[in-house]
Coordinates of C-alpha atoms in Angstrom, one line a residue:
M508 CA -12.6 12.2 -13.5
R509 CA -9.5 9.8 -13.0
A510 CA -9.4 6.2 -13.7
V511 CA -7.1 3.4 -14.8
L512 CA -7.9 2.5 -18.5
F513 CA -6.7 -0.3 -20.4
D514 CA -6.9 0.1 -24.3
G515 CA -5.7 -3.3 -25.3
K516 CA -1.9 -2.4 -25.3
R517 CA -1.2 -0.7 -22.0
A518 CA -2.9 0.3 -18.8
E519 CA -2.6 4.0 -17.8
V520 CA -4.1 6.6 -15.6
V521 CA -6.5 9.1 -17.4
D522 CA -8.2 12.0 -16.3
D523 CA -11.0 12.7 -18.7
L524 CA -13.3 9.7 -18.1
E525 CA -17.1 10.4 -17.6
V526 CA -19.7 8.2 -15.9
R527 CA -23.5 8.3 -16.4
Q528 CA -26.0 8.8 -13.6
P529 CA -27.5 5.6 -12.0
G530 CA -30.5 4.2 -13.6
P531 CA -33.4 2.2 -12.1
G532 CA -31.8 -0.4 -9.7
E533 CA -28.4 1.2 -9.8
V534 CA -26.2 3.0 -7.5
L535 CA -23.5 5.6 -8.1
V536 CA -20.5 5.2 -5.7
A537 CA -17.6 7.6 -5.1
V538 CA -14.7 5.1 -4.7
A539 CA -12.4 5.8 -1.8
A540 CA -10.0 2.9 -2.2
A541 CA -9.5 -0.1 -4.4
G542 CA -7.4 -3.3 -4.0
L543 CA -5.1 -4.3 -6.9
C544 CA -5.8 -7.9 -7.5
H545 CA -4.0 -10.3 -9.7
S546 CA -7.0 -10.6 -11.9
D547 CA -6.8 -7.0 -13.0
L548 CA -3.2 -7.7 -14.0
S549 CA -4.4 -10.8 -15.9
V550 CA -6.4 -8.6 -18.0
V551 CA -3.5 -6.6 -19.0
D552 CA -1.4 -9.5 -19.8
G553 CA -4.1 -11.4 -21.7
T554 CA -4.7 -14.2 -19.3
I555 CA -8.3 -12.9 -18.9
P556 CA -9.6 -11.9 -22.3
F557 CA -11.7 -8.8 -22.0
P558 CA -13.0 -6.2 -24.5
V559 CA -11.4 -2.9 -24.5
P560 CA -11.1 0.0 -23.8
V561 CA -12.0 -1.0 -20.2
V562 CA -11.7 0.7 -16.8
L563 CA -9.8 -1.8 -14.5
G564 CA -10.5 -2.8 -10.9
H565 CA -13.0 -4.9 -9.1
E566 CA -12.3 -4.7 -5.4
G567 CA -13.3 -1.4 -3.9
A568 CA -15.2 0.4 -1.3
G569 CA -16.6 4.0 -1.1
V570 CA -19.5 6.3 -0.4
V571 CA -22.9 6.2 -2.1
E572 CA -23.6 9.5 -4.1
A573 CA -26.8 8.8 -5.8
V574 CA -29.4 5.9 -6.2
G575 CA -31.6 5.1 -9.0
A576 CA -35.4 4.4 -8.7
G577 CA -36.3 1.3 -6.7
V578 CA -33.1 1.3 -4.6
A579 CA -34.0 1.3 -0.8
H580 CA -31.3 -0.6 0.9
V581 CA -28.6 2.1 0.6
V582 CA -28.9 5.9 0.5
P583 CA -26.5 8.7 -0.3
G584 CA -23.9 8.9 2.4
D585 CA -23.8 5.3 3.2
H586 CA -20.5 3.5 3.2
V587 CA -20.4 0.3 0.9
A588 CA -18.1 -2.4 0.0
L589 CA -18.7 -3.5 -3.7
S590 CA -18.9 -7.0 -5.0
T591 CA -18.5 -8.0 -8.6
L592 CA -21.8 -9.9 -8.9
A593 CA -24.3 -8.1 -10.9
N594 CA -26.7 -11.0 -10.5
C595 CA -30.3 -10.7 -11.5
G596 CA -31.9 -12.1 -8.2
A597 CA -34.7 -13.6 -10.0
C598 CA -33.4 -16.6 -12.0
A599 CA -33.3 -20.2 -10.7
D600 CA -29.7 -20.1 -9.5
C601 CA -30.2 -16.7 -7.7
D602 CA -33.4 -18.2 -6.1
R603 CA -31.4 -21.2 -4.8
G604 CA -28.9 -18.9 -3.1
R605 CA -26.2 -19.3 -6.0
P606 CA -25.7 -15.8 -7.3
T607 CA -22.2 -16.8 -8.5
M608 CA -23.9 -19.0 -11.0
C609 CA -26.3 -16.3 -12.3
R610 CA -26.0 -16.5 -16.2
R611 CA -27.2 -12.9 -16.5
A612 CA -24.0 -11.8 -14.4
I613 CA -21.5 -13.4 -16.5
G614 CA -20.1 -12.5 -20.0
R615 CA -22.3 -9.3 -20.4
P616 CA -20.0 -6.2 -19.7
G617 CA -21.8 -2.9 -19.5
Q618 CA -20.5 0.4 -20.7
P619 CA -21.4 3.2 -18.3
F620 CA -18.3 5.2 -19.1
L621 CA -17.5 7.7 -21.8
R622 CA -14.2 9.0 -23.1
D623 CA -14.0 11.4 -25.8
G624 CA -17.5 10.6 -26.5
R625 CA -17.0 6.9 -27.0
P626 CA -18.3 4.1 -24.6
V627 CA -15.8 2.4 -22.4
Y628 CA -16.2 -1.0 -20.7
Q629 CA -16.8 -1.8 -17.1
F630 CA -14.5 -4.7 -15.7
A631 CA -16.3 -7.3 -13.6
S632 CA -19.3 -5.1 -13.4
N633 CA -17.4 -3.0 -11.2
S634 CA -14.4 -0.9 -12.2
A635 CA -13.3 0.3 -9.0
F636 CA -10.1 2.0 -10.4
A637 CA -12.2 5.1 -11.2
E638 CA -13.3 7.9 -8.9
R639 CA -16.8 7.0 -9.4
T640 CA -18.6 4.0 -10.8
V641 CA -22.1 2.8 -11.3
V642 CA -23.1 -0.6 -10.1
K643 CA -26.2 -2.7 -9.8
A644 CA -27.9 -2.1 -6.3
V645 CA -27.3 -5.8 -5.3
Q646 CA -23.5 -5.1 -5.6
A647 CA -23.5 -2.4 -3.0
V648 CA -23.3 -3.7 0.4
R649 CA -23.6 -1.2 3.4
I650 CA -20.8 -1.5 5.9
P651 CA -20.3 0.0 9.3
R652 CA -18.8 3.6 9.1
E653 CA -16.0 2.7 11.6
L654 CA -14.7 0.0 9.3
P655 CA -11.7 2.0 7.4
L656 CA -12.7 2.1 3.5
V657 CA -9.1 1.0 2.7
S658 CA -9.5 -2.2 4.5
A659 CA -13.1 -2.6 3.6
A660 CA -12.1 -2.4 -0.1
L661 CA -10.5 -5.9 0.1
I662 CA -13.6 -7.6 1.2
G663 CA -15.3 -7.4 -2.2
C664 CA -12.9 -9.7 -3.9
G665 CA -9.7 -11.3 -2.0
V666 CA -11.7 -12.0 1.2
L667 CA -15.0 -13.1 -0.4
T668 CA -13.0 -15.6 -2.5
G669 CA -10.6 -16.8 -0.1
V670 CA -12.6 -17.0 3.1
G671 CA -15.7 -17.9 1.1
A672 CA -13.9 -21.0 -0.6
V673 CA -13.3 -22.2 2.9
L674 CA -16.6 -21.6 4.5
N675 CA -18.9 -21.9 1.5
R676 CA -17.4 -24.3 -1.1
A677 CA -15.2 -26.6 0.9
R678 CA -17.0 -26.2 4.2
V679 CA -13.9 -26.9 6.3
D680 CA -14.8 -28.3 9.8
R681 CA -13.3 -28.2 13.1
G682 CA -10.2 -30.4 13.5
D683 CA -9.6 -30.7 9.6
T684 CA -6.2 -30.4 8.0
V685 CA -5.7 -27.8 5.2
V686 CA -2.9 -27.1 2.7
V687 CA -2.9 -23.8 1.2
I688 CA -0.6 -23.6 -2.0
G689 CA 0.3 -19.9 -2.6
T690 CA 0.0 -17.1 0.1
G691 CA -0.8 -14.1 -1.8
G692 CA -3.9 -12.0 -1.3
I693 CA -6.2 -15.0 -2.0
G694 CA -4.0 -17.7 -0.2
L695 CA -3.9 -15.5 2.9
N696 CA -7.7 -15.3 3.2
V697 CA -7.9 -19.1 2.7
I698 CA -5.6 -19.4 5.6
Q699 CA -7.6 -17.1 7.9
G700 CA -10.8 -18.8 6.6
A701 CA -9.4 -22.1 7.7
R702 CA -8.5 -20.6 11.1
I703 CA -12.0 -19.2 11.5
A704 CA -13.5 -22.6 10.6
G705 CA -11.4 -24.3 13.4
A706 CA -9.0 -26.3 11.3
L707 CA -6.4 -28.1 13.5
R708 CA -3.4 -28.0 11.0
I709 CA -2.9 -25.3 8.3
V710 CA 0.1 -25.9 6.2
A711 CA 0.9 -22.8 3.9
V712 CA 3.3 -23.5 0.9
D713 CA 5.1 -20.7 -0.9
S714 CA 8.3 -20.5 -2.8
N715 CA 9.1 -17.2 -1.2
P716 CA 10.3 -17.8 2.4
A717 CA 9.9 -14.1 3.1
K718 CA 6.1 -14.8 3.3
E719 CA 6.2 -17.2 6.2
E720 CA 5.7 -14.4 8.9
M721 CA 2.5 -13.1 7.3
A722 CA 1.2 -16.5 6.7
R723 CA 1.6 -17.5 10.4
R724 CA 0.2 -14.2 11.4
F725 CA -3.1 -15.2 9.5
G726 CA -3.2 -18.7 11.0
A727 CA -0.7 -21.0 9.4
T728 CA 0.4 -23.7 11.8
D729 CA 3.3 -24.7 9.4
F730 CA 5.2 -23.1 6.4
L731 CA 7.0 -24.8 3.5
T732 CA 8.8 -23.6 0.5
S733 CA 7.7 -26.6 -1.6
V734 CA 4.9 -29.2 -1.7
E735 CA 7.3 -31.8 -1.6
G736 CA 7.6 -31.6 2.3
V737 CA 3.8 -31.7 3.0
R738 CA 3.7 -35.5 3.3
D739 CA 6.2 -35.2 6.2
L740 CA 3.9 -33.0 8.1
L741 CA 0.6 -34.8 7.1
P742 CA 1.6 -38.5 6.4
T743 CA -1.9 -39.6 5.3
G744 CA -2.6 -36.3 3.3
A745 CA -4.8 -33.4 3.8
D746 CA -8.6 -33.1 4.1
H747 CA -8.5 -30.0 2.0
A748 CA -5.9 -28.6 -0.4
F749 CA -6.4 -25.1 -2.0
E750 CA -4.5 -24.2 -5.0
C751 CA -4.1 -20.3 -5.2
V752 CA -1.5 -19.8 -7.8
G753 CA -3.0 -21.1 -11.1
R754 CA -0.3 -23.5 -12.3
V755 CA -1.3 -26.9 -13.6
E756 CA 1.6 -28.7 -11.8
L757 CA 0.5 -27.3 -8.6
I758 CA -3.2 -28.3 -9.3
R759 CA -1.9 -31.8 -9.7
A760 CA 0.1 -31.5 -6.6
A761 CA -3.0 -30.4 -4.6
V762 CA -4.9 -33.6 -5.9
D763 CA -1.9 -35.8 -4.9
L764 CA -1.7 -34.4 -1.5
L765 CA -5.3 -35.4 -0.4
D766 CA -6.2 -37.9 2.2
R767 CA -9.2 -40.2 1.7
H768 CA -12.4 -38.1 1.3
G769 CA -10.2 -35.0 0.8
Q770 CA -11.1 -32.1 -1.6
A771 CA -8.8 -30.1 -3.8
V772 CA -10.2 -26.7 -4.4
L773 CA -9.0 -24.6 -7.4
L774 CA -8.8 -20.9 -6.8
G775 CA -5.7 -19.8 -9.0
V776 CA -6.5 -18.7 -12.6
P777 CA -4.2 -20.3 -15.2
P778 CA -4.5 -19.4 -18.9
A779 CA -7.9 -20.1 -20.3
T780 CA -6.6 -22.9 -22.5
A781 CA -4.6 -24.7 -19.8
E782 CA -5.1 -28.3 -19.2
A783 CA -4.2 -30.2 -16.0
S784 CA -3.8 -34.0 -15.5
F785 CA -4.1 -36.4 -12.6
R786 CA -4.3 -40.2 -12.0
V787 CA -7.9 -41.2 -12.2
S788 CA -7.2 -43.8 -9.6
A789 CA -6.2 -41.1 -7.2
L790 CA -9.9 -40.0 -6.8
Y791 CA -11.5 -43.4 -6.1
L792 CA -11.4 -43.0 -2.3
D793 CA -14.2 -40.3 -2.2
K794 CA -11.8 -37.5 -3.3
S795 CA -13.0 -34.5 -5.1
I796 CA -11.7 -31.8 -7.4
L797 CA -13.8 -28.6 -6.8
G798 CA -13.9 -25.4 -8.9
C799 CA -14.9 -22.3 -6.9
R800 CA -16.1 -19.1 -8.4
Y801 CA -15.9 -16.0 -6.1
G802 CA -15.8 -18.1 -3.1
S803 CA -19.4 -19.4 -3.8
A804 CA -20.3 -16.1 -2.2
R805 CA -23.8 -14.4 -1.3
P806 CA -22.3 -10.9 -1.0
Q807 CA -25.2 -9.3 0.8
R808 CA -25.0 -11.9 3.4
D809 CA -21.2 -12.5 3.5
I810 CA -19.9 -9.0 3.4
A811 CA -22.0 -8.1 6.3
L812 CA -20.8 -11.2 8.2
Y813 CA -17.1 -10.5 7.5
A814 CA -17.4 -6.9 8.7
E815 CA -18.8 -8.3 11.8
L816 CA -15.9 -10.7 12.2
Y817 CA -13.5 -7.9 11.7
R818 CA -15.1 -5.8 14.4
A819 CA -14.9 -8.9 16.7
G820 CA -11.2 -9.2 15.9
R821 CA -11.5 -12.6 14.2
L822 CA -10.9 -11.4 10.5
L823 CA -7.9 -9.6 9.7
L824 CA -8.3 -6.9 7.1
D825 CA -6.0 -4.1 8.1
E826 CA -3.0 -6.4 8.0
L827 CA -3.8 -7.4 4.3
V828 CA -3.0 -3.8 3.4
T829 CA 0.8 -3.8 2.7
R830 CA 0.8 -0.3 1.1
T831 CA -1.4 2.3 -0.2
Y832 CA -0.8 4.2 -3.6
P833 CA -2.4 7.3 -4.9
V834 CA -4.2 6.1 -8.1
E835 CA -1.6 8.0 -10.2
D836 CA 1.1 5.5 -8.9
F837 CA -0.8 2.7 -10.5
A838 CA 2.3 1.4 -12.5
K839 CA 4.5 1.4 -9.3
A840 CA 1.6 -0.5 -7.4
A841 CA 1.3 -3.0 -10.3
A842 CA 5.1 -3.4 -10.5
D843 CA 5.3 -4.1 -6.6
A844 CA 2.3 -6.7 -6.9
E845 CA 4.0 -8.5 -9.9
A846 CA 7.2 -8.8 -8.0
G847 CA 5.5 -10.2 -4.9
R848 CA 6.5 -7.3 -2.6
V849 CA 3.0 -6.6 -1.4
A850 CA 0.2 -8.8 0.1
R851 CA -2.2 -6.3 -1.4
A852 CA -1.6 -3.0 -2.9
V853 CA -4.5 -0.4 -2.3
L854 CA -5.1 2.5 -4.8
T855 CA -6.7 5.4 -3.1
F856 CA -8.6 8.5 -4.5
S857 CA -8.3 11.8 -2.8
A858 CA -10.0 15.1 -3.8

């Protein structure tokens, strides 16, 4: 079968990958579409260290083909969106409703694939850039059939991360002021999460002025090409500032833009060894710096919620899909994503 494989030197589309059948508590999914997230490219450029060879992709949707023993919440034929959380469901963190903190779900990549008889790693417990993938049952969330799979693919990472950071981690409230630094796939979902939460002012910041129209479509009330102008719009600062780029100087800016009791939420991914600095005195007025993994999501709950918000016309999904590409055009999709020509590129698999 076809898949996008990274061997440590380059990413390429191969057609000779094999995947095993699902074991107990697992689901085999025929992937219909998968979003190209910057995290996939970060594996290729080394920002995210990962063992190789590895099948990339972690934001997908498809149709259940088979289930292993003990799986009852989905059956073959169900449409599902995939999450990256292969959490155990039984540890203290899972029991507290914090599956993103499950220690059994982090740093233990599986190898459900074979190529030339040799095992191949699975990225983010998902590997959606393959025609078929095996995931833990908890990662497969049933979605309505009327939700287009191309759009549904984006829920599993960009939407969960961006909207979840607003609703679950920052808990933005009605009337709050929000600054969103970076309006790529994650930033746009932060913007619409703030809109859904009822934020009064949503200031989008991106160095690319061409992104203004999309940012406003998702809910931004203001658009700037530099953080320097934020204080002109919000003289006392923002209640919440989300850094969605992953640059240390912008992390510092997010902290500096806060009002009293404000929160800086870090979503961008800088290099693993990056260090950021800030004035300690800047935090004394009850300000906070919050890390956020995967939107502090509970995927079985949140994906179903976001699907319903989409059906109600409150959550934008179709608009996130700038362009679709057959999986064979992965290199073109990656180049367009790197150049900022797309909000989200989506790879598709057809028979």
